[in-house]
Amino acid sequence: LQLLRMGKSRRATAATDVNGGSSRSHAVLQLLVDGFDEGSTPAAEPVGGGGARYGLLTLVDCAGSERKEDSMYHTKERQKESTEINASLYALKECVRARAIALRGKRVKVPF
């Protein structure tokens, strides 16, 4: 819980014309879940072996993107911020796309 509080304290939000509490930063949280069937022990089971169960949950909170029409009355600073957010959302999309292709067994370069 301490890590969640620290992440929340670093989260940036600001009011926009469209949303009063728009997220202005990205956040990623990954939870690795592992466990063993009753009667098995971590030392007795290899990774992915008989009694082991694993899972990875990834939660992503993306900064709010702004359409150009919605931000035309923003300050130059806010317009620059919106441009940077949109560029980083595009980069994230390309990374997710590359990882999905790689999971299908194809060789691909993940951009980051």
mmCIF file of C-alpha atoms in Angstrom:
data_model
loop_
_atom_site.group_PDB
_atom_site.id
_atom_site.type_symbol
_atom_site.label_atom_id
_atom_site.label_comp_id
_atom_site.label_asym_id
_atom_site.label_seq_id
_atom_site.Cartn_x
_atom_site.Cartn_y
_atom_site.Cartn_z
ATOM 1 C CA LEU A 1 0.000 0.000 0.000
ATOM 2 C CA GLN A 2 2.918 2.322 0.615
ATOM 3 C CA LEU A 3 3.922 2.081 -3.056
ATOM 4 C CA LEU A 4 0.359 2.896 -4.137
ATOM 5 C CA ARG A 5 0.324 5.991 -1.924
ATOM 6 C CA MET A 6 3.682 7.109 -3.313
ATOM 7 C CA GLY A 7 2.435 6.654 -6.886
ATOM 8 C CA LYS A 8 -0.753 8.572 -6.158
ATOM 9 C CA SER A 9 1.229 11.446 -4.617
ATOM 10 C CA ARG A 10 3.235 11.753 -7.854
ATOM 11 C CA ARG A 11 0.180 11.740 -10.096
ATOM 12 C CA ALA A 12 -0.443 15.013 -11.914
ATOM 13 C CA THR A 13 -3.960 16.278 -12.632
ATOM 14 C CA ALA A 14 -5.304 19.577 -13.898
ATOM 15 C CA ALA A 15 -8.612 21.013 -15.013
ATOM 16 C CA THR A 16 -9.240 21.260 -18.740
ATOM 17 C CA ASP A 17 -12.180 22.616 -20.698
ATOM 18 C CA VAL A 18 -13.481 19.059 -21.112
ATOM 19 C CA ASN A 19 -12.597 17.484 -17.750
ATOM 20 C CA GLY A 20 -12.257 19.094 -14.330
ATOM 21 C CA GLY A 21 -9.747 16.490 -13.105
ATOM 22 C CA SER A 22 -7.876 15.402 -16.197
ATOM 23 C CA SER A 23 -4.915 13.112 -15.621
ATOM 24 C CA ARG A 24 -1.793 14.868 -16.907
ATOM 25 C CA SER A 25 0.634 11.992 -16.322
ATOM 26 C CA HIS A 26 0.822 8.281 -17.079
ATOM 27 C CA ALA A 27 0.963 5.598 -14.415
ATOM 28 C CA VAL A 28 1.678 1.880 -14.700
ATOM 29 C CA LEU A 29 1.168 -0.655 -11.931
ATOM 30 C CA GLN A 30 2.144 -4.302 -12.347
ATOM 31 C CA LEU A 31 1.151 -6.945 -9.827
ATOM 32 C CA LEU A 32 2.857 -10.327 -10.016
ATOM 33 C CA VAL A 33 0.719 -13.014 -8.445
ATOM 34 C CA ASP A 34 2.124 -16.421 -7.651
ATOM 35 C CA GLY A 35 0.921 -19.294 -5.568
ATOM 36 C CA PHE A 36 1.091 -23.017 -5.163
ATOM 37 C CA ASP A 37 -1.447 -25.787 -4.961
ATOM 38 C CA GLU A 38 -2.037 -27.192 -1.508
ATOM 39 C CA GLY A 39 0.734 -29.599 -0.571
ATOM 40 C CA SER A 40 3.348 -28.163 -2.943
ATOM 41 C CA THR A 41 6.171 -25.840 -1.939
ATOM 42 C CA PRO A 42 8.134 -23.213 -3.854
ATOM 43 C CA ALA A 43 11.333 -25.299 -3.500
ATOM 44 C CA ALA A 44 9.605 -28.422 -4.823
ATOM 45 C CA GLU A 45 8.045 -26.854 -7.914
ATOM 46 C CA PRO A 46 9.977 -25.365 -10.844
ATOM 47 C CA VAL A 47 8.718 -22.151 -12.428
ATOM 48 C CA GLY A 48 5.577 -22.991 -14.350
ATOM 49 C CA GLY A 49 5.695 -26.529 -12.952
ATOM 50 C CA GLY A 50 2.929 -28.781 -11.658
ATOM 51 C CA GLY A 51 1.535 -26.920 -8.652
ATOM 52 C CA ALA A 52 2.645 -23.385 -9.443
ATOM 53 C CA ARG A 53 0.165 -20.708 -10.550
ATOM 54 C CA TYR A 54 1.346 -17.358 -11.865
ATOM 55 C CA GLY A 55 -0.315 -14.238 -13.125
ATOM 56 C CA LEU A 56 0.645 -10.723 -14.077
ATOM 57 C CA LEU A 57 -1.880 -7.924 -13.859
ATOM 58 C CA THR A 58 -0.918 -4.665 -15.535
ATOM 59 C CA LEU A 59 -2.964 -1.534 -14.847
ATOM 60 C CA VAL A 60 -2.302 1.553 -16.943
ATOM 61 C CA ASP A 61 -3.697 5.027 -16.296
ATOM 62 C CA CYS A 62 -2.973 7.148 -19.343
ATOM 63 C CA ALA A 63 -2.930 10.898 -19.241
ATOM 64 C CA GLY A 64 -5.968 12.447 -20.841
ATOM 65 C CA SER A 65 -5.498 13.197 -24.497
ATOM 66 C CA GLU A 66 -6.806 16.433 -25.874
ATOM 67 C CA ARG A 67 -8.341 16.970 -29.259
ATOM 68 C CA LYS A 68 -6.965 20.034 -30.982
ATOM 69 C CA GLU A 69 -10.452 21.610 -31.136
ATOM 70 C CA ASP A 70 -10.833 21.252 -27.355
ATOM 71 C CA SER A 71 -7.491 22.862 -26.560
ATOM 72 C CA MET A 72 -7.423 25.780 -28.994
ATOM 73 C CA TYR A 73 -8.081 28.279 -26.179
ATOM 74 C CA HIS A 74 -5.441 26.842 -23.838
ATOM 75 C CA THR A 75 -2.252 28.662 -22.976
ATOM 76 C CA LYS A 76 0.846 27.862 -25.049
ATOM 77 C CA GLU A 77 2.193 25.874 -22.092
ATOM 78 C CA ARG A 78 -0.959 23.735 -21.862
ATOM 79 C CA GLN A 79 -0.990 23.229 -25.661
ATOM 80 C CA LYS A 80 2.629 22.027 -25.512
ATOM 81 C CA GLU A 81 1.724 19.685 -22.647
ATOM 82 C CA SER A 82 -1.191 18.268 -24.667
ATOM 83 C CA THR A 83 1.098 17.704 -27.665
ATOM 84 C CA GLU A 84 3.606 15.848 -25.457
ATOM 85 C CA ILE A 85 0.854 13.723 -23.885
ATOM 86 C CA ASN A 86 -0.515 12.761 -27.297
ATOM 87 C CA ALA A 87 2.992 11.876 -28.540
ATOM 88 C CA SER A 88 3.647 9.697 -25.493
ATOM 89 C CA LEU A 89 0.263 7.958 -25.908
ATOM 90 C CA TYR A 90 1.245 7.149 -29.494
ATOM 91 C CA ALA A 91 4.605 5.745 -28.311
ATOM 92 C CA LEU A 92 2.818 3.624 -25.683
ATOM 93 C CA LYS A 93 0.412 2.311 -28.320
ATOM 94 C CA GLU A 94 3.342 1.290 -30.531
ATOM 95 C CA CYS A 95 5.004 -0.530 -27.613
ATOM 96 C CA VAL A 96 1.820 -2.428 -26.769
ATOM 97 C CA ARG A 97 1.321 -3.298 -30.442
ATOM 98 C CA ALA A 98 4.902 -4.582 -30.753
ATOM 99 C CA ARG A 99 4.568 -6.692 -27.587
ATOM 100 C CA ALA A 100 1.311 -8.195 -28.879
ATOM 101 C CA ILE A 101 2.995 -9.123 -32.168
ATOM 102 C CA ALA A 102 5.962 -10.599 -30.265
ATOM 103 C CA LEU A 103 3.604 -12.746 -28.172
ATOM 104 C CA ARG A 104 2.384 -14.334 -31.418
ATOM 105 C CA GLY A 105 5.925 -15.581 -31.981
ATOM 106 C CA LYS A 106 7.021 -13.001 -34.551
ATOM 107 C CA ARG A 107 10.322 -11.188 -34.201
ATOM 108 C CA VAL A 108 9.742 -7.499 -33.712
ATOM 109 C CA LYS A 109 11.635 -4.585 -32.208
ATOM 110 C CA VAL A 110 9.813 -3.021 -29.267
ATOM 111 C CA PRO A 111 10.367 0.729 -29.730
ATOM 112 C CA PHE A 112 11.311 1.338 -26.084
#
